[in-house]
Amino acid sequence: ELFEKKNYELRIAGGAVRDLLSGMTPQDIDFATTATPAEMKEMFTSAGVRLINNKGEKHGTITARLHEQNFEITTLRIDVVTDGRHAEVEFTTDWEKDAERRDLTVNSMFLGLDGMLYDFFNGYEDLKNKKIRFVGKATERIQEDYLRILRYFRFYGRIAEKPGDQEPSTLQAIKENAKGLAGISGERIWVELKKILLGNHVNHLVRLMYELDIAQYIGLPLDGSLEEFDRVTKNIQNLCPKPMTVLTSLLKVKDDVTNLDLRLKISKEEKNLGLFLVKHRQELTKAVGPEPLRPYQDFIMDSREANTNSKICELLKYQGEEHLLREMQQWTVPSFPVSGHDLRKMGVSSGKEIGTALQQLRDEWKKSGYHMDKEELLSCLKKL
């Protein structure tokens, strides 16, 4: 109503339009308008609408807070200068010019609040046909921001129906510009890569990254184990793994995790999970016999770290052990029933003896599959 009253045009833009047309509820809704940031600020302030300051203004974005929700509204713009990472913009009232500087056709549409779709580059056709294409010339779009190479892969994994359905000219443009990714910050790359790893066709897309010489610029090892990656991506299909679990299957040794971290600045937790999987994926496997989970349970019981449980669950996903994973998720870590206090009551007084006795009882308890209770353990101590 505010925009209408002032005769500024306001439309929903980009990803939200794509989601609505795909029958999905958008996560967040971005708006585009012909009003400049200064005009918006004046209009909102005089209407008593709160503005959130989050430094978007020089790119033309104003964030208004209404009904406990933030709304990002961006002035239509043209990129004047781009260096492959950042753009300098100038404002425009031409909707087509704004659509022209967006990355992919499926992300370049606008939706009027009356339900009218504005689609300058056949984005709706492409969405219906599950095609991922750059707006205009692929090379130009990529050179404006090299991260768009990974965005292309991410949306391919989200929208395309089958692997291998890319246009050769697009792949050529990606290959020729892959090196540009070297100048993009690790944090930005990791955000995209995580989404690719959890999307569809991940196997095909990661192979493409190697074929198109992208891998080396985004922290992946030059000789990533693609066979292991094949195997693991099949294992974890319905198990909701963490991105790092999927990615670790490409890595062969500890150094690969370290190099990945240097390039992508992954979190400490992600790095530790990678190191854990590289170290234990071969040796720590299910037991033959009636208690297949025992090796994993023993590992958790012997571990002094807090989040071993969740690492073991990721290891089970990696190994494709779906039923063991379910069991593991229902298992609660039992607590050792005997304390030093119990032993003192029984007349064991020296600290050293108590320590030794507790260790012996712990071993007995472990052998029993953690089933022995306090009474049984203490009578066992008398025998010992």
CSV table of C-alpha atoms in Angstrom, one decimal:
chain,number,residue,atom,x,y,z
A,1,GLU,CA,0.0,0.0,0.0
A,2,LEU,CA,2.8,2.4,0.9
A,3,PHE,CA,4.5,1.8,-2.5
A,4,GLU,CA,1.2,2.1,-4.4
A,5,LYS,CA,0.4,5.3,-2.7
A,6,LYS,CA,3.7,6.8,-3.9
A,7,ASN,CA,3.5,5.2,-7.4
A,8,TYR,CA,6.6,3.1,-6.9
A,9,GLU,CA,6.5,-0.3,-8.5
A,10,LEU,CA,7.1,-3.3,-6.1
A,11,ARG,CA,7.5,-6.9,-7.2
A,12,ILE,CA,8.7,-10.2,-5.6
A,13,ALA,CA,12.1,-11.1,-7.1
A,14,GLY,CA,14.5,-14.0,-7.8
A,15,GLY,CA,14.5,-17.1,-5.7
A,16,ALA,CA,11.1,-16.7,-4.1
A,17,VAL,CA,9.4,-16.5,-7.6
A,18,ARG,CA,11.3,-19.6,-8.6
A,19,ASP,CA,10.1,-21.4,-5.5
A,20,LEU,CA,6.5,-20.3,-5.9
A,21,LEU,CA,6.4,-21.4,-9.5
A,22,SER,CA,7.8,-24.8,-8.4
A,23,GLY,CA,5.0,-25.1,-5.9
A,24,MET,CA,7.3,-24.6,-2.9
A,25,THR,CA,7.0,-22.2,0.0
A,26,PRO,CA,9.9,-19.8,-0.3
A,27,GLN,CA,12.3,-19.5,2.7
A,28,ASP,CA,12.6,-15.8,2.4
A,29,ILE,CA,11.0,-13.3,0.1
A,30,ASP,CA,13.1,-10.5,-1.6
A,31,PHE,CA,11.4,-7.6,-3.2
A,32,ALA,CA,12.6,-5.3,-6.0
A,33,THR,CA,11.3,-1.8,-6.6
A,34,THR,CA,11.7,1.3,-8.8
A,35,ALA,CA,12.1,3.5,-5.6
A,36,THR,CA,15.6,4.5,-4.6
A,37,PRO,CA,17.0,3.7,-1.2
A,38,ALA,CA,16.6,7.4,-0.2
A,39,GLU,CA,13.0,7.4,-1.4
A,40,MET,CA,12.3,4.2,0.5
A,41,LYS,CA,13.8,5.5,3.7
A,42,GLU,CA,11.8,8.6,3.6
A,43,MET,CA,8.6,6.7,2.8
A,44,PHE,CA,9.1,4.1,5.6
A,45,THR,CA,10.2,6.7,8.2
A,46,SER,CA,7.2,8.9,7.7
A,47,ALA,CA,4.9,5.8,7.9
A,48,GLY,CA,6.6,4.8,11.2
A,49,VAL,CA,8.0,1.6,9.8
A,50,ARG,CA,11.2,0.4,11.5
A,51,LEU,CA,14.3,0.1,9.4
A,52,ILE,CA,17.0,-2.4,10.1
A,53,ASN,CA,20.5,-1.2,9.4
A,54,ASN,CA,22.5,-3.9,7.7
A,55,LYS,CA,24.9,-2.2,5.4
A,56,GLY,CA,23.0,-3.2,2.2
A,57,GLU,CA,22.2,0.4,1.3
A,58,LYS,CA,25.2,1.0,-1.0
A,59,HIS,CA,24.0,-1.9,-3.1
A,60,GLY,CA,20.5,-0.5,-3.0
A,61,THR,CA,18.9,-2.8,-0.3
A,62,ILE,CA,16.7,-1.5,2.5
A,63,THR,CA,15.5,-3.8,5.2
A,64,ALA,CA,12.1,-3.0,6.7
A,65,ARG,CA,10.7,-4.7,9.8
A,66,LEU,CA,6.9,-5.2,9.8
A,67,HIS,CA,4.9,-7.7,11.9
A,68,GLU,CA,7.9,-9.3,13.5
A,69,GLN,CA,9.4,-10.0,10.0
A,70,ASN,CA,12.2,-8.5,8.0
A,71,PHE,CA,11.7,-7.6,4.4
A,72,GLU,CA,14.5,-6.9,2.0
A,73,ILE,CA,13.7,-4.5,-0.7
A,74,THR,CA,16.2,-3.7,-3.4
A,75,THR,CA,16.2,-0.9,-5.9
A,76,LEU,CA,16.5,-2.1,-9.6
A,77,ARG,CA,20.1,-1.7,-10.6
A,78,ILE,CA,22.7,-2.2,-13.3
A,79,ASP,CA,26.2,-3.4,-12.6
A,80,VAL,CA,28.6,-0.7,-13.9
A,81,VAL,CA,31.9,-2.3,-12.9
A,82,THR,CA,32.5,-5.9,-11.9
A,83,ASP,CA,35.8,-7.6,-11.0
A,84,GLY,CA,34.6,-11.2,-10.6
A,85,ARG,CA,33.8,-10.7,-6.9
A,86,HIS,CA,32.1,-7.4,-6.3
A,87,ALA,CA,30.0,-5.1,-8.4
A,88,GLU,CA,29.6,-1.3,-8.4
A,89,VAL,CA,25.9,-0.6,-9.2
A,90,GLU,CA,23.8,2.3,-10.4
A,91,PHE,CA,20.1,2.4,-10.0
A,92,THR,CA,17.5,2.1,-12.8
A,93,THR,CA,13.8,1.8,-13.3
A,94,ASP,CA,14.2,-0.7,-16.1
A,95,TRP,CA,13.0,-4.1,-15.0
A,96,GLU,CA,14.6,-5.9,-17.9
A,97,LYS,CA,18.0,-4.3,-17.2
A,98,ASP,CA,17.9,-5.6,-13.6
A,99,ALA,CA,16.9,-9.1,-14.8
A,100,GLU,CA,19.8,-9.1,-17.2
A,101,ARG,CA,22.4,-8.9,-14.4
A,102,ARG,CA,21.0,-11.9,-12.5
A,103,ASP,CA,22.8,-15.2,-12.7
A,104,LEU,CA,20.4,-17.9,-14.0
A,105,THR,CA,17.2,-17.7,-16.0
A,106,VAL,CA,15.2,-19.4,-13.3
A,107,ASN,CA,16.4,-16.8,-10.8
A,108,SER,CA,15.7,-13.8,-13.1
A,109,MET,CA,11.9,-13.5,-12.9
A,110,PHE,CA,9.7,-11.0,-11.0
A,111,LEU,CA,6.2,-11.5,-9.7
A,112,GLY,CA,3.8,-8.6,-9.4
A,113,LEU,CA,1.7,-8.6,-6.2
A,114,ASP,CA,-1.3,-8.9,-8.5
A,115,GLY,CA,0.0,-12.3,-9.7
A,116,MET,CA,1.5,-11.1,-13.0
A,117,LEU,CA,4.7,-12.8,-13.9
A,118,TYR,CA,7.5,-10.8,-15.6
A,119,ASP,CA,9.9,-13.1,-17.3
A,120,PHE,CA,12.4,-11.6,-19.8
A,121,PHE,CA,14.6,-14.6,-20.3
A,122,ASN,CA,12.3,-17.6,-20.5
A,123,GLY,CA,12.9,-18.6,-16.9
A,124,TYR,CA,9.5,-20.1,-16.5
A,125,GLU,CA,10.0,-22.3,-19.6
A,126,ASP,CA,13.4,-23.4,-18.3
A,127,LEU,CA,11.9,-24.1,-14.9
A,128,LYS,CA,9.1,-26.3,-16.4
A,129,ASN,CA,11.7,-28.1,-18.5
A,130,LYS,CA,14.1,-28.4,-15.6
A,131,LYS,CA,16.8,-26.6,-17.5
A,132,ILE,CA,19.5,-24.6,-15.8
A,133,ARG,CA,20.9,-21.8,-18.0
A,134,PHE,CA,22.8,-18.6,-17.5
A,135,VAL,CA,21.0,-15.3,-18.4
A,136,GLY,CA,22.5,-14.2,-21.8
A,137,LYS,CA,26.1,-15.2,-22.4
A,138,ALA,CA,27.5,-17.7,-19.8
A,139,THR,CA,31.0,-16.2,-20.0
A,140,GLU,CA,29.8,-12.7,-19.2
A,141,ARG,CA,27.7,-13.8,-16.3
A,142,ILE,CA,30.6,-15.9,-14.9
A,143,GLN,CA,33.1,-13.2,-15.2
A,144,GLU,CA,30.9,-10.8,-13.2
A,145,ASP,CA,31.2,-13.2,-10.3
A,146,TYR,CA,33.1,-16.4,-10.5
A,147,LEU,CA,31.0,-17.9,-7.6
A,148,ARG,CA,28.2,-18.3,-10.2
A,149,ILE,CA,30.0,-21.4,-11.5
A,150,LEU,CA,29.1,-23.1,-8.2
A,151,ARG,CA,25.7,-21.6,-8.1
A,152,TYR,CA,25.1,-23.2,-11.5
A,153,PHE,CA,26.0,-26.6,-10.1
A,154,ARG,CA,23.9,-26.0,-7.0
A,155,PHE,CA,20.7,-25.2,-8.9
A,156,TYR,CA,21.4,-28.0,-11.3
A,157,GLY,CA,21.4,-30.4,-8.4
A,158,ARG,CA,18.2,-28.8,-7.2
A,159,ILE,CA,16.2,-28.5,-10.3
A,160,ALA,CA,17.5,-30.7,-13.2
A,161,GLU,CA,15.8,-34.1,-13.6
A,162,LYS,CA,18.8,-36.1,-14.7
A,163,PRO,CA,22.6,-35.8,-14.7
A,164,GLY,CA,24.5,-34.9,-17.8
A,165,ASP,CA,21.9,-32.5,-19.3
A,166,GLN,CA,24.1,-29.5,-19.6
A,167,GLU,CA,24.7,-27.4,-22.7
A,168,PRO,CA,28.3,-28.0,-24.0
A,169,SER,CA,28.8,-24.3,-24.5
A,170,THR,CA,28.0,-23.7,-20.9
A,171,LEU,CA,30.5,-26.3,-19.7
A,172,GLN,CA,33.1,-24.8,-22.0
A,173,ALA,CA,32.5,-21.3,-20.5
A,174,ILE,CA,32.9,-22.8,-17.0
A,175,LYS,CA,36.1,-24.6,-17.9
A,176,GLU,CA,37.7,-21.5,-19.4
A,177,ASN,CA,36.8,-19.5,-16.3
A,178,ALA,CA,37.4,-22.0,-13.6
A,179,LYS,CA,40.6,-20.3,-12.5
A,180,GLY,CA,38.6,-17.3,-11.5
A,181,LEU,CA,37.4,-19.3,-8.5
A,182,ALA,CA,40.9,-19.0,-7.0
A,183,GLY,CA,40.1,-15.3,-6.1
A,184,ILE,CA,36.8,-16.1,-4.3
A,185,SER,CA,36.9,-16.4,-0.5
A,186,GLY,CA,36.8,-19.8,1.0
A,187,GLU,CA,33.8,-19.0,3.1
A,188,ARG,CA,31.6,-18.1,0.1
A,189,ILE,CA,32.7,-21.3,-1.7
A,190,TRP,CA,32.0,-23.5,1.3
A,191,VAL,CA,28.4,-22.1,1.5
A,192,GLU,CA,27.7,-23.2,-2.1
A,193,LEU,CA,29.7,-26.5,-1.9
A,194,LYS,CA,27.7,-27.7,1.2
A,195,LYS,CA,24.5,-27.2,-0.7
A,196,ILE,CA,25.8,-29.1,-3.7
A,197,LEU,CA,27.0,-32.0,-1.5
A,198,LEU,CA,23.4,-32.4,-0.1
A,199,GLY,CA,21.6,-31.9,-3.4
A,200,ASN,CA,20.8,-34.4,-6.2
A,201,HIS,CA,23.2,-35.6,-8.9
A,202,VAL,CA,26.1,-34.8,-6.5
A,203,ASN,CA,28.2,-37.6,-8.0
A,204,HIS,CA,27.9,-36.3,-11.5
A,205,LEU,CA,28.5,-32.7,-10.4
A,206,VAL,CA,31.7,-33.5,-8.4
A,207,ARG,CA,33.0,-35.5,-11.4
A,208,LEU,CA,32.3,-32.5,-13.6
A,209,MET,CA,34.3,-30.3,-11.1
A,210,TYR,CA,37.3,-32.5,-11.8
A,211,GLU,CA,36.8,-32.7,-15.5
A,212,LEU,CA,36.4,-28.9,-15.8
A,213,ASP,CA,39.5,-28.2,-13.6
A,214,ILE,CA,37.5,-26.6,-10.9
A,215,ALA,CA,38.4,-28.9,-8.0
A,216,GLN,CA,41.9,-27.6,-7.5
A,217,TYR,CA,40.7,-24.0,-7.0
A,218,ILE,CA,38.2,-24.9,-4.3
A,219,GLY,CA,40.4,-26.9,-1.9
A,220,LEU,CA,39.6,-30.4,-3.2
A,221,PRO,CA,42.6,-32.8,-3.6
A,222,LEU,CA,43.9,-33.1,-7.1
A,223,ASP,CA,43.6,-36.9,-7.0
A,224,GLY,CA,40.3,-37.2,-5.1
A,225,SER,CA,39.1,-40.8,-4.8
A,226,LEU,CA,36.1,-40.6,-7.1
A,227,GLU,CA,35.4,-44.4,-6.7
A,228,GLU,CA,35.1,-44.0,-2.9
A,229,PHE,CA,32.9,-41.0,-3.5
A,230,ASP,CA,30.7,-43.0,-5.8
A,231,ARG,CA,30.3,-45.7,-3.2
A,232,VAL,CA,29.6,-43.4,-0.3
A,233,THR,CA,27.1,-41.2,-2.1
A,234,LYS,CA,25.1,-44.3,-2.8
A,235,ASN,CA,25.4,-45.4,0.9
A,236,ILE,CA,24.1,-42.2,2.3
A,237,GLN,CA,21.3,-41.4,-0.1
A,238,ASN,CA,18.5,-41.3,2.5
A,239,LEU,CA,20.4,-40.9,5.7
A,240,CYS,CA,20.7,-37.1,5.9
A,241,PRO,CA,24.5,-36.9,6.3
A,242,LYS,CA,26.4,-33.8,7.2
A,243,PRO,CA,28.1,-32.2,4.1
A,244,MET,CA,31.5,-33.0,5.6
A,245,THR,CA,30.6,-36.7,5.7
A,246,VAL,CA,29.9,-36.7,2.0
A,247,LEU,CA,33.0,-34.7,1.2
A,248,THR,CA,35.4,-36.8,3.2
A,249,SER,CA,35.0,-39.7,0.9
A,250,LEU,CA,37.0,-37.7,-1.7
A,251,LEU,CA,39.8,-37.3,0.8
A,252,LYS,CA,42.5,-39.9,1.2
A,253,VAL,CA,44.7,-38.7,4.0
A,254,LYS,CA,44.8,-36.3,7.0
A,255,ASP,CA,46.6,-33.7,4.9
A,256,ASP,CA,43.7,-33.5,2.5
A,257,VAL,CA,41.5,-32.4,5.4
A,258,THR,CA,44.1,-29.8,6.5
A,259,ASN,CA,44.3,-28.4,3.0
A,260,LEU,CA,40.6,-28.2,2.6
A,261,ASP,CA,40.4,-26.3,5.9
A,262,LEU,CA,43.1,-23.8,4.7
A,263,ARG,CA,41.2,-23.1,1.6
A,264,LEU,CA,37.6,-23.1,2.8
A,265,LYS,CA,37.9,-22.1,6.5
A,266,ILE,CA,35.6,-24.9,7.6
A,267,SER,CA,34.4,-25.0,11.2
A,268,LYS,CA,36.4,-26.7,13.9
A,269,GLU,CA,33.6,-29.3,14.2
A,270,GLU,CA,33.6,-30.0,10.5
A,271,LYS,CA,37.4,-30.4,10.5
A,272,ASN,CA,37.3,-32.8,13.4
A,273,LEU,CA,34.6,-34.9,11.8
A,274,GLY,CA,36.7,-35.1,8.6
A,275,LEU,CA,39.8,-36.2,10.5
A,276,PHE,CA,37.8,-38.7,12.5
A,277,LEU,CA,36.3,-40.3,9.4
A,278,VAL,CA,39.6,-40.4,7.5
A,279,LYS,CA,41.2,-42.1,10.6
A,280,HIS,CA,38.4,-44.7,11.4
A,281,ARG,CA,36.4,-45.4,8.3
A,282,GLN,CA,38.4,-48.6,7.5
A,283,GLU,CA,39.2,-50.1,10.9
A,284,LEU,CA,36.1,-49.2,12.9
A,285,THR,CA,33.4,-51.6,11.4
A,286,LYS,CA,30.6,-53.7,12.7
A,287,ALA,CA,31.3,-56.9,14.6
A,288,VAL,CA,30.5,-60.3,13.2
A,289,GLY,CA,28.0,-62.1,15.4
A,290,PRO,CA,25.0,-61.2,17.6
A,291,GLU,CA,26.3,-57.7,18.6
A,292,PRO,CA,27.3,-55.8,15.4
A,293,LEU,CA,27.1,-52.5,17.2
A,294,ARG,CA,29.6,-53.4,20.0
A,295,PRO,CA,32.8,-51.9,18.4
A,296,TYR,CA,31.0,-48.6,18.0
A,297,GLN,CA,29.6,-48.6,21.5
A,298,ASP,CA,33.0,-49.6,23.0
A,299,PHE,CA,34.6,-46.7,21.1
A,300,ILE,CA,32.1,-44.3,22.5
A,301,MET,CA,32.5,-45.7,26.1
A,302,ASP,CA,36.3,-45.4,25.8
A,303,SER,CA,36.3,-42.0,24.3
A,304,ARG,CA,36.8,-39.0,26.6
A,305,GLU,CA,35.3,-36.5,24.1
A,306,ALA,CA,31.8,-35.0,24.2
A,307,ASN,CA,30.5,-35.4,20.7
A,308,THR,CA,31.9,-38.9,19.8
A,309,ASN,CA,28.3,-40.1,19.6
A,310,SER,CA,27.4,-37.9,16.7
A,311,LYS,CA,30.7,-38.6,14.9
A,312,ILE,CA,30.0,-42.4,15.2
A,313,CYS,CA,26.5,-41.8,13.6
A,314,GLU,CA,28.2,-40.0,10.7
A,315,LEU,CA,30.6,-42.9,10.3
A,316,LEU,CA,27.7,-45.3,10.2
A,317,LYS,CA,26.1,-43.2,7.5
A,318,TYR,CA,29.4,-43.1,5.6
A,319,GLN,CA,29.5,-46.9,5.8
A,320,GLY,CA,25.8,-47.2,4.7
A,321,GLU,CA,24.8,-49.1,7.8
A,322,GLU,CA,21.2,-47.9,7.9
A,323,HIS,CA,19.8,-50.3,10.5
A,324,LEU,CA,22.8,-50.0,12.8
A,325,LEU,CA,22.4,-46.2,12.6
A,326,ARG,CA,18.8,-46.5,13.8
A,327,GLU,CA,19.9,-48.7,16.7
A,328,MET,CA,22.7,-46.3,17.5
A,329,GLN,CA,20.3,-43.4,17.6
A,330,GLN,CA,18.1,-45.2,20.1
A,331,TRP,CA,21.0,-46.3,22.3
A,332,THR,CA,21.7,-44.2,25.4
A,333,VAL,CA,25.2,-44.2,26.7
A,334,PRO,CA,25.1,-46.2,30.0
A,335,SER,CA,26.8,-44.7,33.0
A,336,PHE,CA,29.3,-46.8,35.0
A,337,PRO,CA,27.4,-47.8,38.2
A,338,VAL,CA,30.4,-47.9,40.7
A,339,SER,CA,32.2,-44.9,42.2
A,340,GLY,CA,35.3,-44.5,44.4
A,341,HIS,CA,32.9,-43.8,47.2
A,342,ASP,CA,31.5,-47.4,46.9
A,343,LEU,CA,35.0,-48.8,47.1
A,344,ARG,CA,35.9,-46.8,50.2
A,345,LYS,CA,32.8,-48.2,51.9
A,346,MET,CA,34.2,-51.6,51.2
A,347,GLY,CA,37.5,-50.7,52.9
A,348,VAL,CA,39.7,-49.9,49.9
A,349,SER,CA,41.4,-46.8,51.1
A,350,SER,CA,44.5,-45.8,49.0
A,351,GLY,CA,43.8,-43.6,46.0
A,352,LYS,CA,46.0,-45.7,43.8
A,353,GLU,CA,44.2,-49.0,44.7
A,354,ILE,CA,40.8,-47.3,44.1
A,355,GLY,CA,42.0,-46.2,40.7
A,356,THR,CA,43.2,-49.7,39.8
A,357,ALA,CA,40.1,-51.4,41.1
A,358,LEU,CA,37.8,-49.0,39.2
A,359,GLN,CA,39.7,-49.7,36.0
A,360,GLN,CA,39.4,-53.5,36.5
A,361,LEU,CA,35.7,-53.2,37.2
A,362,ARG,CA,35.3,-51.0,34.1
A,363,ASP,CA,36.9,-53.8,32.0
A,364,GLU,CA,34.5,-56.4,33.5
A,365,TRP,CA,31.6,-54.1,32.9
A,366,LYS,CA,32.6,-53.6,29.3
A,367,LYS,CA,33.0,-57.4,28.8
A,368,SER,CA,29.4,-57.9,30.0
A,369,GLY,CA,28.2,-55.5,27.3
A,370,TYR,CA,27.6,-52.8,30.1
A,371,HIS,CA,24.9,-55.0,31.6
A,372,MET,CA,26.4,-55.7,35.1
A,373,ASP,CA,24.9,-53.6,37.9
A,374,LYS,CA,26.5,-52.2,41.0
A,375,GLU,CA,25.9,-55.4,43.1
A,376,GLU,CA,27.3,-57.7,40.5
A,377,LEU,CA,30.4,-55.5,40.0
A,378,LEU,CA,31.1,-55.2,43.7
A,379,SER,CA,30.8,-58.9,44.3
A,380,CYS,CA,33.1,-59.3,41.3
A,381,LEU,CA,35.6,-57.1,43.1
A,382,LYS,CA,35.6,-59.4,46.1
A,383,LYS,CA,36.7,-62.2,43.8
A,384,LEU,CA,39.4,-60.0,42.3
